[in-house]
Amino acid sequence: MNSKHVSVFIPCLVDQVYPEMGIAMIKLLRSFGYEIFYHKEQTCCGQPAFNAGQRKEAIKVAGHFVEVFAEDGLIVSPSGSCTAMVRKYFPNLFEGHHACETAAALGGRVLEFSEFIQQEDLLNKISGKWKGRIGFHNSCHSYRELDIDDFPLRILKRIDGVEPVRPPGEPVCCGFGGLFSFKFPAVSATMARSRLEQFFELGLKTIVSNDPGCIMHLRQEAKDKNMNMDILHLVEFLERTTKTI
Amino acid sequence: MNTQKQFKKQSAEKAHDQQHLLKIRKAIRTYDEKVAEMKQAQFIDWPAARKQAGQIKQYVLENWADLLEQFESNMKENGAEVLWAETAEQARQIFLEIADRHKAKKIVKSKSMTTEEIELNETCEANGIEVWESDLGELIVQLAGEKPYHIVTPAMHKSKAEISKLFHEKLGSVESDSAEELTMIARAHLRQAYVTADIGVSGANFLIADPGLVHITENEGNIRLTTACPPVHVVIAGIEKLLPRLEDLALFLPLLATSGTGQQLTGYNNLIRGPRAAGEADGPRKMYVILLDNGRSQLHADPKLRIALRCIRCGACLNACPVYKTIGGHSYQTTYQGPIGAVLTPQFRGIAEWHHLSDASSLCGACTQVCPVDIPLHELLLENRRQSDEQSNTSLFWKQSLKIWAVIMSDRGKLNAFHRAAANGAEAAALLLPHETGKRIPKLARQTFAQWWEENEQS
Amino acid sequence: MNSREKILQRLRQSSPLQNPATSPFGNDAGIFADYTDDENKWLSQFRAKFAALNGELYEVGNIAEAGQQIQKLLSGASPVLAQEHPLIREILPTVEPDTDFYPGLELSAPEFAEYQAAISVADCLVARTGSIVLNSRSAGGRRLSILPPLHIVIAKTNQLVPSLSEAIALYLKTKMDWSYAVIITGPSRTSDIEKQLVLGAHGPKRLAIVLLHAS
Ligand code: SF4
């Protein structure tokens, strides 16, 4: 085992609601031979306030993030959305701020989980067994802000017996959008149902995604509509199916 | 009811309207397939093409005044009159003066969102001038007493059966379930209008500065008839419609057709330099171009939002938008719907009253991805939200909630305390994000990741 | 200050940079997948594109054949209104339908409504898009080619250009003393009703080209 270090960023939603996703990611990273570095003071990237237009509040939280992670090398996160916040939007948020440079530099070092696998060339360290077709839901931020396209599918294909499937056409939003889902719940719920139906129509009952926000939202709508679907984070799915752990 | 409440109500109703949903999905699916196919067939590198188009439009924005003057002087040379309107009201006045000068009792009109913007139809009717919409989709919404549902396909929400019934009631035609027969009913109905109208009114897709020329695109031929038959032609166009040179059309026409309808080129691309020239067989004897500002030059002063003025009104961002596809065009209550409408309307008509349109987005970025002139639409929605908050439009509830949230989230100790207080599930979370909206909060985990780490990993 | 000056002043004040001029677009070969500069391919490309647009293309070798072809096209479509043009004059004596030459504005609307077909020439044909380009001076005005239900265009193979840029360049070389030009890509059409394609929405339902092979 080599002794490479990697820092993990556990987004607030994972910390507070889905710690199992964080735990799964850590186990996987260890199985690849990494030593994990976890900053206990970490909280959130600031996205909720940023998306609401409340820059002061966003800076307060994002500033904390920058302080916590400023000195780190590579930082892995199980969320495409939070990664996009740091990489794509920190420069905008911190425009004219004294921490601007530090904040912008973080963008190059925070990686979403599948990006990390790709960048560190870890694909062949993944193997396992499962049986069946799996729908992949790429989050909008992952797809459009981070340009993550089919690499997560290549990861899934490492598991014997998995046939990953994407609904035809461009990836469609799950309808979450953070505060949007609170401000316009009916619209947001219909969007989730439309997305779920795309998978359902293809007979896909297991859906894997790389974003805890989408997962939370889709799970809720699936439950409300009595759609019997299993919606998992990529790291959860891998943890359940890989041999190396 | 204020616009915001109305929007919330109507969008929620539409979100539950299964039939509406299916109709729109079906129409847009047909569009999506055609567009994807045409991008493939026509463009070597679509992203490169849109980037180039974006740069040309950016050039316009940065040399706007000069190019407008160039357009004006070139059009004048060809015998057209160019008139400037700072506001919608001025544009209406200018139009009424022209109508009065030519003693117009009846106008025939081709589809133009700019005339919707200045509410030309209402103005004409109030002044005893009959208005005949000549675009099939526009005719349908006019007869139905509605506003356009979509900037490119105004009657997208109407089924064949509804149109048949409408034509039967308003035009006295026999009911039909054939799209072809219905189209022929409209054709016959409008033929009279072209040849008896006193003025033909059109919008413009592009105003070419060099050489001076108005470009208008269409498929049906109604624009050709509208600009060929009546003795007077009036163009009403937003000042942002400029392109520097005729050559640029070789890029913009395929780009617009592909994004707008999935065609390689639309059926007729009309290039109009002026009224009938000496020695020509026919054509209007007078041509006027009304250049409408109506907030555009003010928006130009905003360095972040200026880029929205690149828009060529192709409608692609509407079709890509999952919110538009859920709530439909009418919920917006605006001339321009969808993402571009949600960017422009708060700017043109006041953030205080219209910021809810910028809020009603999951920021998925599908609009930005499809825009043929490379406008970062979802980032502009964010900028609108920032401006809205800066102008204190954020509701007290959200403002306070996020303030408390920021205090907790910038201090791990407080976050831990928060979670402890919420040990029995979502009670404290409910404090943070109460059920104002009906969206449920997920139950908090019994143990946070941080606690798990502390228990299991602390050496 | 009047509105014009106010608008221009505002734009000048907020014009941010002295942006270096972009050069005019003219890079069809670098942008369009279906662009070809091989002259020998233009005709076959035009054939395919025009057919896909529901256009009717008739290729003929000489004036006499052109006359015969037009006669065939006009069966059941008379009277005919033709553009006053030497080439059309040359072809038409070999045709016997009820033909009038378009006199311009003096032809009243009800009279115009009688005509079942129009014949005009064009300025060029665009291979890449299957389009016909014509203008109000070279093709007999604005009304002729849009009012009757059948529009017949007489063109020659040496009028083919590869793409829009070349068509535009042709115009820019001239005085452009026309008031109206149009790039016609297929017969009049609409998909406004449930996205179903219907031909002949307001303009010609049929668009035909009689293409003379330049010898
Ligand atoms: S913003 Fe872009 S995609 Fe939307 S209508 Fe305008 S040009 Fe088209």
PDB file of C-alpha atoms in Angstrom, chain B residues 109-113 116 121 132-158 163 166-167 182-183 186-187 190 194 220 222 330, chain C residues 189-195 201-202:
ATOM      1  CA  LYS B 109     -49.128  41.586 -39.160  1.00  0.00           C
ATOM      2  CA  SER B 110     -46.529  38.888 -39.138  1.00  0.00           C
ATOM      3  CA  LYS B 111     -45.287  37.302 -35.934  1.00  0.00           C
ATOM      4  CA  SER B 112     -43.222  39.709 -33.896  1.00  0.00           C
ATOM      5  CA  MET B 113     -42.431  39.512 -30.212  1.00  0.00           C
ATOM      6  CA  GLU B 116     -46.169  41.959 -28.339  1.00  0.00           C
ATOM      7  CA  ASN B 121     -52.626  44.882 -31.121  1.00  0.00           C
ATOM      8  CA  TRP B 132     -54.991  40.608 -38.715  1.00  0.00           C
ATOM      9  CA  GLU B 133     -52.338  38.235 -37.407  1.00  0.00           C
ATOM     10  CA  SER B 134     -50.986  36.336 -40.385  1.00  0.00           C
ATOM     11  CA  ASP B 135     -48.734  33.727 -38.811  1.00  0.00           C
ATOM     12  CA  LEU B 136     -50.798  30.586 -38.296  1.00  0.00           C
ATOM     13  CA  GLY B 137     -49.781  30.168 -34.669  1.00  0.00           C
ATOM     14  CA  GLU B 138     -50.362  33.849 -33.921  1.00  0.00           C
ATOM     15  CA  LEU B 139     -53.734  33.734 -35.638  1.00  0.00           C
ATOM     16  CA  ILE B 140     -54.726  30.828 -33.405  1.00  0.00           C
ATOM     17  CA  VAL B 141     -53.797  32.624 -30.184  1.00  0.00           C
ATOM     18  CA  GLN B 142     -55.384  35.841 -31.437  1.00  0.00           C
ATOM     19  CA  LEU B 143     -58.671  34.100 -32.173  1.00  0.00           C
ATOM     20  CA  ALA B 144     -58.508  32.385 -28.795  1.00  0.00           C
ATOM     21  CA  GLY B 145     -57.966  35.732 -27.092  1.00  0.00           C
ATOM     22  CA  GLU B 146     -54.694  34.516 -25.620  1.00  0.00           C
ATOM     23  CA  LYS B 147     -51.077  35.590 -25.543  1.00  0.00           C
ATOM     24  CA  PRO B 148     -48.364  33.613 -27.313  1.00  0.00           C
ATOM     25  CA  TYR B 149     -47.357  30.542 -25.361  1.00  0.00           C
ATOM     26  CA  HIS B 150     -43.856  30.448 -26.800  1.00  0.00           C
ATOM     27  CA  ILE B 151     -41.710  33.030 -28.599  1.00  0.00           C
ATOM     28  CA  VAL B 152     -41.197  30.775 -31.614  1.00  0.00           C
ATOM     29  CA  THR B 153     -44.216  28.467 -31.621  1.00  0.00           C
ATOM     30  CA  PRO B 154     -47.002  30.591 -30.143  1.00  0.00           C
ATOM     31  CA  ALA B 155     -49.726  27.934 -30.321  1.00  0.00           C
ATOM     32  CA  MET B 156     -47.672  24.984 -29.176  1.00  0.00           C
ATOM     33  CA  HIS B 157     -50.172  24.312 -26.383  1.00  0.00           C
ATOM     34  CA  LYS B 158     -53.198  23.974 -28.658  1.00  0.00           C
ATOM     35  CA  ILE B 163     -57.925  24.613 -33.142  1.00  0.00           C
ATOM     36  CA  LEU B 166     -61.818  27.592 -32.514  1.00  0.00           C
ATOM     37  CA  PHE B 167     -61.831  28.013 -36.309  1.00  0.00           C
ATOM     38  CA  LEU B 182     -57.015  23.556 -40.820  1.00  0.00           C
ATOM     39  CA  THR B 183     -54.004  25.252 -42.380  1.00  0.00           C
ATOM     40  CA  ALA B 186     -56.331  29.885 -42.273  1.00  0.00           C
ATOM     41  CA  ARG B 187     -54.771  30.406 -45.687  1.00  0.00           C
ATOM     42  CA  LEU B 190     -55.908  35.524 -44.602  1.00  0.00           C
ATOM     43  CA  TYR B 194     -52.910  40.789 -47.417  1.00  0.00           C
ATOM     44  CA  GLU B 220     -45.121  30.050 -44.092  1.00  0.00           C
ATOM     45  CA  ASN B 222     -46.994  35.206 -44.562  1.00  0.00           C
ATOM     46  CA  HIS B 330     -48.560  31.323 -19.953  1.00  0.00           C
TER      47      HIS B 330
ATOM     48  CA  ARG C 189     -44.675  25.276 -44.977  1.00  0.00           C
ATOM     49  CA  THR C 190     -45.869  25.265 -41.401  1.00  0.00           C
ATOM     50  CA  SER C 191     -45.691  22.963 -38.403  1.00  0.00           C
ATOM     51  CA  ASP C 192     -47.732  25.185 -36.125  1.00  0.00           C
ATOM     52  CA  ILE C 193     -50.461  22.608 -35.595  1.00  0.00           C
ATOM     53  CA  GLU C 194     -49.189  19.799 -33.391  1.00  0.00           C
ATOM     54  CA  LYS C 195     -45.816  19.980 -35.141  1.00  0.00           C
ATOM     55  CA  ALA C 201     -49.262  27.510 -45.645  1.00  0.00           C
ATOM     56  CA  HIS C 202     -49.545  30.951 -47.220  1.00  0.00           C
TER      57      HIS C 202
END
